Every structure is written in structure tokens, then in C-alpha cells.
Amino acid sequence: MKKSILALAALAIMAWGCSGSDDDMPSQPKSLLEGKDARPTWQIPNFNEYEQYMTVEVSLQDTLQSYASTADLLCATINDEVRGVSSPQNRDGKWRFVITVASNEAGKDVSLSYYCDKLHRIFTSYWGKFDENTKPTGEGSFYSPIFVVKE
């Protein structure tokens, strides 16, 4: 009987010691798990075919900074057509992309796709409206788009 009580007590202590809330652990969004996306073959468009351009410096979202590398790519699309492609630059420990986007019409919706080589994933986000008068650098979600939302 004593052995049974001791065994039961030991089990209870082990279960209590192993239990815990997942809230205590920092959560990692599922989208930051390694994927199987191949490196895209996005091609820089022929800018001679377009009347308007905007060049913007885009900072990579803080959540993705530690996964970035020189093998990454950023692509801007309008109506599912590639309108700009850029490789990253690391300045002062932050990954940024200077991207030129072309269009024949102002106000068109622009999406950004970010390929992360370390994660083998493509993240896509609505970026904003095309406006050739956009400042090259600035603050806010336009200059640091959200690709990963905390789950």
C-alpha cells in the first residue's frame, strides 16, 4: 500500500512539473516555420514600357529581420504583373529593399511579395496604391509592410 501511495505521489509530482501553460513560452507564428517554396524567378520589368515610376525604400518587418539574407527577394505586382524586383541591403543591422515600381496609371493597387531564402517561403501583402509622388523613405506600414501577423 505504501508503494502504491508513493508511486501515485511521484506520478502527481511529475505531471505537475511537466504541465505548464503554452502562454509562458514565446509563440512563433506558424508562418515562420520552414516552407517548401522554391526561389522565384521574378524578372525586373522593362521600365521603358511604363510612363510612371516610384522608388521606395522598404524596411523588412522586425519579425522577419533575423531570417533575412542576401539571397532574399522583394517583388511588387500590379494586377498580378511584376512591376518591380529588388534584392536586400543590410544597413546598420537592418534589412531593407530599395525598389522601383512602374505603372501606366496612378491609384492602382500594389502588392508586395517577399521571398525569404532561409525559410523557403514567399510572404505576400497588400502594399498600397501606386503614386509616383510617394517619398522614397518614410515611416509607417507603407515603408515597413506587415508580412507576418502574430497568431
PDB file of C-alpha atoms in Angstrom:
ATOM      1  CA  MET A   1       0.000   0.000   0.000  1.00  0.00           C
ATOM      2  CA  LYS A   2       2.854   2.379   0.851  1.00  0.00           C
ATOM      3  CA  LYS A   3       4.437   1.632  -2.526  1.00  0.00           C
ATOM      4  CA  SER A   4       1.188   2.476  -4.299  1.00  0.00           C
ATOM      5  CA  ILE A   5       0.867   5.783  -2.458  1.00  0.00           C
ATOM      6  CA  LEU A   6       4.497   6.666  -3.170  1.00  0.00           C
ATOM      7  CA  ALA A   7       4.098   5.757  -6.851  1.00  0.00           C
ATOM      8  CA  LEU A   8       0.915   7.821  -7.075  1.00  0.00           C
ATOM      9  CA  ALA A   9       2.604  10.781  -5.375  1.00  0.00           C
ATOM     10  CA  ALA A  10       5.598  10.530  -7.720  1.00  0.00           C
ATOM     11  CA  LEU A  11       3.264  10.482 -10.717  1.00  0.00           C
ATOM     12  CA  ALA A  12       1.408  13.541  -9.457  1.00  0.00           C
ATOM     13  CA  ILE A  13       4.683  15.451  -8.941  1.00  0.00           C
ATOM     14  CA  MET A  14       5.914  14.502 -12.415  1.00  0.00           C
ATOM     15  CA  ALA A  15       2.624  15.527 -14.020  1.00  0.00           C
ATOM     16  CA  TRP A  16       2.590  18.839 -12.172  1.00  0.00           C
ATOM     17  CA  GLY A  17       6.234  19.520 -13.084  1.00  0.00           C
ATOM     18  CA  CYS A  18       5.627  18.773 -16.754  1.00  0.00           C
ATOM     19  CA  SER A  19       2.417  20.692 -17.036  1.00  0.00           C
ATOM     20  CA  GLY A  20       2.563  24.309 -17.870  1.00  0.00           C
ATOM     21  CA  SER A  21       0.898  26.889 -19.942  1.00  0.00           C
ATOM     22  CA  ASP A  22       1.966  27.448 -23.507  1.00  0.00           C
ATOM     23  CA  ASP A  23       1.372  31.103 -22.682  1.00  0.00           C
ATOM     24  CA  ASP A  24       4.647  31.035 -20.751  1.00  0.00           C
ATOM     25  CA  MET A  25       6.547  30.178 -23.937  1.00  0.00           C
ATOM     26  CA  PRO A  26       7.121  32.823 -26.588  1.00  0.00           C
ATOM     27  CA  SER A  27       4.901  31.964 -29.519  1.00  0.00           C
ATOM     28  CA  GLN A  28       6.244  31.698 -33.024  1.00  0.00           C
ATOM     29  CA  PRO A  29       3.739  32.240 -35.835  1.00  0.00           C
ATOM     30  CA  LYS A  30       3.199  29.156 -37.979  1.00  0.00           C
ATOM     31  CA  SER A  31       4.167  31.248 -40.998  1.00  0.00           C
ATOM     32  CA  LEU A  32       7.732  31.424 -39.648  1.00  0.00           C
ATOM     33  CA  LEU A  33       8.161  27.685 -39.911  1.00  0.00           C
ATOM     34  CA  GLU A  34      10.249  26.477 -42.817  1.00  0.00           C
ATOM     35  CA  GLY A  35       8.286  26.060 -46.024  1.00  0.00           C
ATOM     36  CA  LYS A  36       8.908  24.496 -49.413  1.00  0.00           C
ATOM     37  CA  ASP A  37       8.680  27.498 -51.732  1.00  0.00           C
ATOM     38  CA  ALA A  38      11.317  27.496 -54.459  1.00  0.00           C
ATOM     39  CA  ARG A  39      13.262  30.667 -55.147  1.00  0.00           C
ATOM     40  CA  PRO A  40      11.068  32.685 -57.516  1.00  0.00           C
ATOM     41  CA  THR A  41      12.271  33.771 -60.942  1.00  0.00           C
ATOM     42  CA  TRP A  42      10.818  37.265 -60.763  1.00  0.00           C
ATOM     43  CA  GLN A  43      12.249  39.421 -63.558  1.00  0.00           C
ATOM     44  CA  ILE A  44      12.734  43.172 -63.414  1.00  0.00           C
ATOM     45  CA  PRO A  45      10.224  44.676 -65.842  1.00  0.00           C
ATOM     46  CA  ASN A  46      11.184  46.706 -68.885  1.00  0.00           C
ATOM     47  CA  PHE A  47      10.711  50.179 -67.431  1.00  0.00           C
ATOM     48  CA  ASN A  48      10.572  51.658 -70.955  1.00  0.00           C
ATOM     49  CA  GLU A  49       7.053  50.190 -71.233  1.00  0.00           C
ATOM     50  CA  TYR A  50       5.749  52.369 -68.389  1.00  0.00           C
ATOM     51  CA  GLU A  51       5.120  56.089 -68.005  1.00  0.00           C
ATOM     52  CA  GLN A  52       5.318  56.411 -64.208  1.00  0.00           C
ATOM     53  CA  TYR A  53       7.761  55.192 -61.561  1.00  0.00           C
ATOM     54  CA  MET A  54       8.118  55.331 -57.813  1.00  0.00           C
ATOM     55  CA  THR A  55      11.246  54.347 -55.924  1.00  0.00           C
ATOM     56  CA  VAL A  56      10.755  53.489 -52.279  1.00  0.00           C
ATOM     57  CA  GLU A  57      12.967  52.127 -49.509  1.00  0.00           C
ATOM     58  CA  VAL A  58      11.110  49.302 -47.786  1.00  0.00           C
ATOM     59  CA  SER A  59      12.287  48.066 -44.386  1.00  0.00           C
ATOM     60  CA  LEU A  60      11.733  44.415 -43.675  1.00  0.00           C
ATOM     61  CA  GLN A  61       9.295  43.782 -40.842  1.00  0.00           C
ATOM     62  CA  ASP A  62      11.046  43.312 -37.463  1.00  0.00           C
ATOM     63  CA  THR A  63       9.584  39.798 -37.151  1.00  0.00           C
ATOM     64  CA  LEU A  64      11.476  38.745 -40.301  1.00  0.00           C
ATOM     65  CA  GLN A  65      14.766  40.618 -39.750  1.00  0.00           C
ATOM     66  CA  SER A  66      16.568  37.654 -38.151  1.00  0.00           C
ATOM     67  CA  TYR A  67      15.620  35.379 -41.065  1.00  0.00           C
ATOM     68  CA  ALA A  68      16.768  37.728 -43.834  1.00  0.00           C
ATOM     69  CA  SER A  69      19.807  37.191 -46.054  1.00  0.00           C
ATOM     70  CA  THR A  70      21.322  38.448 -49.283  1.00  0.00           C
ATOM     71  CA  ALA A  71      19.545  35.596 -51.101  1.00  0.00           C
ATOM     72  CA  ASP A  72      16.099  37.110 -50.420  1.00  0.00           C
ATOM     73  CA  LEU A  73      13.951  38.989 -52.956  1.00  0.00           C
ATOM     74  CA  LEU A  74      11.158  41.543 -52.925  1.00  0.00           C
ATOM     75  CA  CYS A  75       8.659  41.833 -55.760  1.00  0.00           C
ATOM     76  CA  ALA A  76       5.961  44.454 -56.418  1.00  0.00           C
ATOM     77  CA  THR A  77       2.958  43.462 -58.524  1.00  0.00           C
ATOM     78  CA  ILE A  78       0.014  45.298 -60.042  1.00  0.00           C
ATOM     79  CA  ASN A  79      -2.783  43.145 -61.461  1.00  0.00           C
ATOM     80  CA  ASP A  80      -0.554  40.087 -60.877  1.00  0.00           C
ATOM     81  CA  GLU A  81       2.122  41.545 -63.188  1.00  0.00           C
ATOM     82  CA  VAL A  82       5.639  42.044 -61.854  1.00  0.00           C
ATOM     83  CA  ARG A  83       6.308  45.786 -61.727  1.00  0.00           C
ATOM     84  CA  GLY A  84       9.482  45.836 -59.628  1.00  0.00           C
ATOM     85  CA  VAL A  85      12.067  43.475 -58.114  1.00  0.00           C
ATOM     86  CA  SER A  86      14.747  44.183 -55.539  1.00  0.00           C
ATOM     87  CA  SER A  87      17.468  42.418 -53.566  1.00  0.00           C
ATOM     88  CA  PRO A  88      18.042  43.306 -49.915  1.00  0.00           C
ATOM     89  CA  GLN A  89      20.702  45.530 -48.425  1.00  0.00           C
ATOM     90  CA  ASN A  90      21.842  45.330 -44.828  1.00  0.00           C
ATOM     91  CA  ARG A  91      22.426  48.807 -43.442  1.00  0.00           C
ATOM     92  CA  ASP A  92      23.124  49.396 -39.784  1.00  0.00           C
ATOM     93  CA  GLY A  93      21.962  45.867 -38.952  1.00  0.00           C
ATOM     94  CA  LYS A  94      18.565  46.296 -40.667  1.00  0.00           C
ATOM     95  CA  TRP A  95      17.494  44.629 -43.902  1.00  0.00           C
ATOM     96  CA  ARG A  96      15.979  47.000 -46.457  1.00  0.00           C
ATOM     97  CA  PHE A  97      14.952  46.913 -50.099  1.00  0.00           C
ATOM     98  CA  VAL A  98      15.146  49.850 -52.486  1.00  0.00           C
ATOM     99  CA  ILE A  99      12.517  49.018 -55.068  1.00  0.00           C
ATOM    100  CA  THR A 100      11.417  50.872 -58.200  1.00  0.00           C
ATOM    101  CA  VAL A 101       7.836  50.153 -59.196  1.00  0.00           C
ATOM    102  CA  ALA A 102       6.431  51.023 -62.628  1.00  0.00           C
ATOM    103  CA  SER A 103       2.888  51.725 -63.799  1.00  0.00           C
ATOM    104  CA  ASN A 104       0.994  53.492 -66.537  1.00  0.00           C
ATOM    105  CA  GLU A 105      -1.756  54.544 -64.172  1.00  0.00           C
ATOM    106  CA  ALA A 106      -1.872  56.157 -60.729  1.00  0.00           C
ATOM    107  CA  GLY A 107      -4.011  54.697 -57.965  1.00  0.00           C
ATOM    108  CA  LYS A 108      -3.561  51.052 -58.897  1.00  0.00           C
ATOM    109  CA  ASP A 109      -3.339  48.515 -56.041  1.00  0.00           C
ATOM    110  CA  VAL A 110       0.209  47.297 -55.419  1.00  0.00           C
ATOM    111  CA  SER A 111       1.062  44.062 -53.621  1.00  0.00           C
ATOM    112  CA  LEU A 112       4.466  43.055 -52.304  1.00  0.00           C
ATOM    113  CA  SER A 113       5.830  39.539 -52.187  1.00  0.00           C
ATOM    114  CA  TYR A 114       8.874  38.776 -50.063  1.00  0.00           C
ATOM    115  CA  TYR A 115      10.861  35.598 -50.639  1.00  0.00           C
ATOM    116  CA  CYS A 116      12.799  34.503 -47.553  1.00  0.00           C
ATOM    117  CA  ASP A 117      15.548  32.108 -48.571  1.00  0.00           C
ATOM    118  CA  LYS A 118      16.230  30.813 -45.038  1.00  0.00           C
ATOM    119  CA  LEU A 119      12.571  29.887 -44.537  1.00  0.00           C
ATOM    120  CA  HIS A 120      11.911  28.890 -48.162  1.00  0.00           C
ATOM    121  CA  ARG A 121       8.704  30.892 -48.020  1.00  0.00           C
ATOM    122  CA  ILE A 122       7.011  33.625 -50.012  1.00  0.00           C
ATOM    123  CA  PHE A 123       5.063  36.161 -47.946  1.00  0.00           C
ATOM    124  CA  THR A 124       2.592  38.415 -49.762  1.00  0.00           C
ATOM    125  CA  SER A 125       0.869  41.553 -48.540  1.00  0.00           C
ATOM    126  CA  TYR A 126      -1.293  44.294 -49.995  1.00  0.00           C
ATOM    127  CA  TRP A 127       1.001  47.323 -50.019  1.00  0.00           C
ATOM    128  CA  GLY A 128      -0.964  50.376 -51.097  1.00  0.00           C
ATOM    129  CA  LYS A 129      -1.895  52.488 -54.093  1.00  0.00           C
ATOM    130  CA  PHE A 130       0.633  53.353 -56.789  1.00  0.00           C
ATOM    131  CA  ASP A 131       1.611  57.019 -56.548  1.00  0.00           C
ATOM    132  CA  GLU A 132       4.688  58.313 -58.331  1.00  0.00           C
ATOM    133  CA  ASN A 133       4.820  61.188 -55.819  1.00  0.00           C
ATOM    134  CA  THR A 134       5.497  58.822 -52.904  1.00  0.00           C
ATOM    135  CA  LYS A 135       8.506  59.866 -50.856  1.00  0.00           C
ATOM    136  CA  PRO A 136      11.440  57.439 -51.184  1.00  0.00           C
ATOM    137  CA  THR A 137      11.725  56.988 -47.416  1.00  0.00           C
ATOM    138  CA  GLY A 138       9.393  57.494 -44.521  1.00  0.00           C
ATOM    139  CA  GLU A 139       7.604  55.842 -41.650  1.00  0.00           C
ATOM    140  CA  GLY A 140       4.538  53.709 -41.261  1.00  0.00           C
ATOM    141  CA  SER A 141       3.224  50.467 -42.674  1.00  0.00           C
ATOM    142  CA  PHE A 142       3.844  51.580 -46.261  1.00  0.00           C
ATOM    143  CA  TYR A 143       7.592  51.683 -45.603  1.00  0.00           C
ATOM    144  CA  SER A 144       7.599  48.592 -43.367  1.00  0.00           C
ATOM    145  CA  PRO A 145       4.794  46.355 -44.649  1.00  0.00           C
ATOM    146  CA  ILE A 146       3.329  43.608 -42.488  1.00  0.00           C
ATOM    147  CA  PHE A 147       4.002  40.166 -43.963  1.00  0.00           C
ATOM    148  CA  VAL A 148       3.608  38.120 -40.766  1.00  0.00           C
ATOM    149  CA  VAL A 149       0.752  38.703 -38.353  1.00  0.00           C
ATOM    150  CA  LYS A 150       1.198  37.353 -34.831  1.00  0.00           C
ATOM    151  CA  GLU A 151      -1.190  34.436 -34.443  1.00  0.00           C
TER     152      GLU A 151
END
